[in-house]
Amino acid sequence: MAYFLKQSHLKGRTYLSIVESFYSPEKHGSAHRTYKSLASVETWKKKGIDDPVAHFQKEVDELNAAHKIKKELQISDESPEV
């Protein structure tokens, strides 16, 4: 599972969303679902964020890093008792 920033160009505006990519056994391949829908780049610029793409890319990088840590924590050094 991984997250990525998707940019969609509709009606002269650029919309952003954070998308989760995962393995789907039904498709026998990767599938995607929207983790968080964000507004358009123009809207974020009006709110005071100069570079919304870079801003939300940092959030995506943090999500991927947190997922990697969580995945590593699932494996234990202790052997299970039978």
Coordinates of N, CA and C in Angstrom, one line a residue:
M1 N 0.9 -1.2 0.0 CA 0.0 0.0 0.0 C 0.9 1.2 0.0
A2 N 0.5 2.2 -0.8 CA 1.3 3.4 -0.9 C 0.3 4.6 -1.2
Y3 N 0.7 5.8 -0.9 CA -0.1 6.9 -1.2 C 0.7 7.8 -2.3
F4 N -0.1 8.5 -3.1 CA 0.5 9.4 -4.0 C -0.5 10.6 -4.2
L5 N 0.1 11.7 -4.7 CA -0.7 12.9 -5.0 C -1.2 12.9 -6.4
K6 N -2.5 12.9 -6.6 CA -3.0 12.9 -8.0 C -3.5 14.3 -8.4
Q7 N -3.1 14.8 -9.6 CA -3.5 16.0 -10.1 C -4.5 15.8 -11.3
S8 N -5.7 16.4 -11.2 CA -6.7 16.2 -12.2 C -7.0 17.6 -12.8
H9 N -7.0 17.7 -14.1 CA -7.2 19.0 -14.8 C -8.6 18.9 -15.4
L10 N -9.5 19.7 -14.8 CA -10.9 19.8 -15.2 C -11.3 21.2 -15.3
K11 N -11.9 21.6 -16.5 CA -12.5 22.9 -16.7 C -11.5 24.0 -16.4
G12 N -10.3 23.9 -16.8 CA -9.3 24.9 -16.6 C -8.7 25.0 -15.2
R13 N -9.1 24.1 -14.3 CA -8.5 24.2 -12.9 C -7.8 22.8 -12.7
T14 N -6.9 22.9 -11.7 CA -6.2 21.7 -11.3 C -6.6 21.3 -9.9
Y15 N -7.2 20.1 -9.8 CA -7.7 19.6 -8.6 C -6.7 18.5 -8.0
L16 N -6.6 18.5 -6.7 CA -5.6 17.6 -6.0 C -6.4 16.6 -5.2
S17 N -5.8 15.4 -5.1 CA -6.4 14.4 -4.1 C -5.2 13.5 -3.7
I18 N -5.3 13.0 -2.5 CA -4.4 12.0 -2.1 C -5.0 10.6 -2.3
V19 N -4.3 9.8 -3.0 CA -4.9 8.5 -3.5 C -4.0 7.4 -2.8
E20 N -4.7 6.3 -2.4 CA -4.1 5.1 -1.8 C -4.1 4.0 -2.9
S21 N -2.9 3.5 -3.1 CA -2.8 2.4 -4.0 C -2.5 1.1 -3.3
F22 N -3.2 0.0 -3.6 CA -3.1 -1.2 -2.9 C -3.4 -2.4 -3.9
Y23 N -3.0 -3.6 -3.4 CA -3.2 -4.8 -4.3 C -4.6 -5.3 -4.1
S24 N -5.3 -5.5 -5.2 CA -6.7 -6.1 -5.2 C -6.7 -7.5 -5.7
P25 N -7.1 -8.5 -4.9 CA -7.1 -9.8 -5.4 C -8.1 -10.1 -6.5
E26 N -9.2 -9.3 -6.4 CA -10.2 -9.5 -7.5 C -9.7 -9.1 -8.9
K27 N -8.9 -8.0 -8.9 CA -8.4 -7.6 -10.2 C -7.0 -8.3 -10.5
H28 N -6.4 -8.9 -9.5 CA -5.1 -9.5 -9.7 C -4.1 -8.5 -10.1
G29 N -4.2 -7.3 -9.4 CA -3.3 -6.2 -9.7 C -3.6 -5.1 -8.7
S30 N -3.0 -3.9 -9.1 CA -3.2 -2.8 -8.2 C -4.5 -2.1 -8.4
A31 N -5.0 -1.5 -7.4 CA -6.3 -0.7 -7.4 C -6.0 0.6 -6.6
H32 N -6.9 1.5 -6.8 CA -6.7 2.8 -6.1 C -8.0 3.3 -5.5
R33 N -7.9 4.0 -4.4 CA -9.1 4.6 -3.8 C -8.6 6.0 -3.2
T34 N -9.6 6.9 -3.2 CA -9.2 8.3 -2.7 C -9.2 8.3 -1.2
Y35 N -8.0 8.7 -0.7 CA -7.9 8.8 0.7 C -8.4 10.1 1.2
K36 N -8.1 11.2 0.5 CA -8.5 12.5 0.9 C -8.7 13.4 -0.4
S37 N -9.8 14.0 -0.6 CA -10.1 14.9 -1.7 C -9.7 16.3 -1.2
L38 N -8.9 17.0 -2.0 CA -8.5 18.3 -1.7 C -9.1 19.3 -2.7
A39 N -9.1 20.5 -2.4 CA -9.7 21.5 -3.3 C -8.7 21.7 -4.5
S40 N -9.0 22.7 -5.3 CA -8.2 23.0 -6.4 C -6.9 23.8 -6.0
V41 N -5.9 23.8 -6.8 CA -4.7 24.5 -6.6 C -5.0 26.0 -6.4
E42 N -5.9 26.5 -7.2 CA -6.2 27.9 -7.2 C -6.9 28.3 -5.8
T43 N -7.7 27.4 -5.3 CA -8.3 27.7 -4.0 C -7.3 27.7 -2.9
W44 N -6.3 26.8 -2.9 CA -5.3 26.8 -1.9 C -4.4 28.1 -2.0
K45 N -4.1 28.5 -3.2 CA -3.3 29.8 -3.4 C -4.1 31.0 -2.8
K46 N -5.4 31.0 -2.9 CA -6.2 32.1 -2.3 C -6.1 32.0 -0.8
K47 N -6.0 30.8 -0.3 CA -6.0 30.6 1.2 C -4.6 30.9 1.8
G48 N -3.6 31.2 0.9 CA -2.3 31.6 1.4 C -1.2 30.6 1.2
I49 N -1.4 29.4 0.6 CA -0.4 28.4 0.4 C 0.2 28.7 -1.0
D50 N 1.5 29.1 -1.1 CA 2.0 29.5 -2.4 C 2.2 28.3 -3.3
D51 N 2.7 27.2 -2.8 CA 2.9 26.0 -3.6 C 2.1 24.8 -3.0
P52 N 0.8 24.7 -3.4 CA 0.0 23.6 -2.8 C 0.5 22.2 -3.1
V53 N 1.0 22.0 -4.3 CA 1.5 20.7 -4.7 C 2.6 20.2 -3.8
A54 N 3.6 21.1 -3.6 CA 4.7 20.7 -2.7 C 4.3 20.5 -1.3
H55 N 3.3 21.4 -0.9 CA 2.8 21.3 0.5 C 2.1 19.9 0.7
F56 N 1.3 19.5 -0.2 CA 0.6 18.2 0.0 C 1.4 17.0 -0.3
Q57 N 2.5 17.2 -1.1 CA 3.4 16.2 -1.4 C 4.2 15.8 -0.1
K58 N 4.5 16.8 0.7 CA 5.1 16.5 2.0 C 4.2 15.7 2.9
E59 N 2.9 16.0 2.8 CA 1.9 15.2 3.6 C 1.8 13.7 3.1
V60 N 1.9 13.6 1.8 CA 1.9 12.2 1.2 C 3.2 11.5 1.7
D61 N 4.3 12.2 1.7 CA 5.6 11.5 2.1 C 5.5 11.1 3.6
E62 N 4.9 11.9 4.4 CA 4.7 11.6 5.8 C 3.8 10.4 6.0
L63 N 2.7 10.3 5.2 CA 1.8 9.1 5.2 C 2.6 7.9 4.9
N64 N 3.4 7.9 3.8 CA 4.1 6.8 3.4 C 5.2 6.3 4.4
A65 N 5.8 7.3 5.1 CA 6.8 7.0 6.1 C 6.1 6.4 7.3
A66 N 4.9 6.9 7.7 CA 4.2 6.4 8.8 C 3.7 4.9 8.5
H67 N 3.3 4.7 7.3 CA 2.9 3.4 6.9 C 4.0 2.4 7.0
K68 N 5.2 2.8 6.5 CA 6.4 2.0 6.6 C 6.8 1.6 8.0
I69 N 6.7 2.6 8.9 CA 7.0 2.3 10.3 C 6.0 1.4 10.9
K70 N 4.7 1.6 10.6 CA 3.7 0.7 11.1 C 3.9 -0.7 10.6
K71 N 4.2 -0.9 9.4 CA 4.4 -2.2 8.8 C 5.6 -2.9 9.5
E72 N 6.7 -2.1 9.8 CA 7.8 -2.7 10.4 C 7.5 -3.1 11.9
L73 N 6.6 -2.4 12.5 CA 6.3 -2.7 13.9 C 5.4 -4.0 14.0
Q74 N 4.8 -4.4 13.0 CA 4.0 -5.6 13.1 C 4.8 -6.9 13.2
I75 N 6.0 -6.9 12.8 CA 6.9 -8.0 13.0 C 7.6 -8.0 14.3
S76 N 7.5 -9.0 15.1 CA 8.0 -9.0 16.4 C 9.4 -9.8 16.5
D77 N 10.2 -9.5 17.4 CA 11.5 -10.2 17.6 C 11.3 -11.4 18.4
E78 N 10.2 -11.5 19.2 CA 9.9 -12.6 20.0 C 9.2 -13.7 19.2
S79 N 9.6 -14.9 19.5 CA 9.0 -16.1 18.8 C 7.6 -16.4 19.5
P80 N 6.6 -16.8 18.7 CA 5.3 -17.1 19.3 C 5.4 -18.4 20.1
E81 N 4.6 -18.5 21.1 CA 4.6 -19.7 21.9 C 3.6 -20.7 21.3
V82 N 3.9 -21.9 21.3 CA 3.0 -22.9 20.7 C 2.2 -23.5 21.8

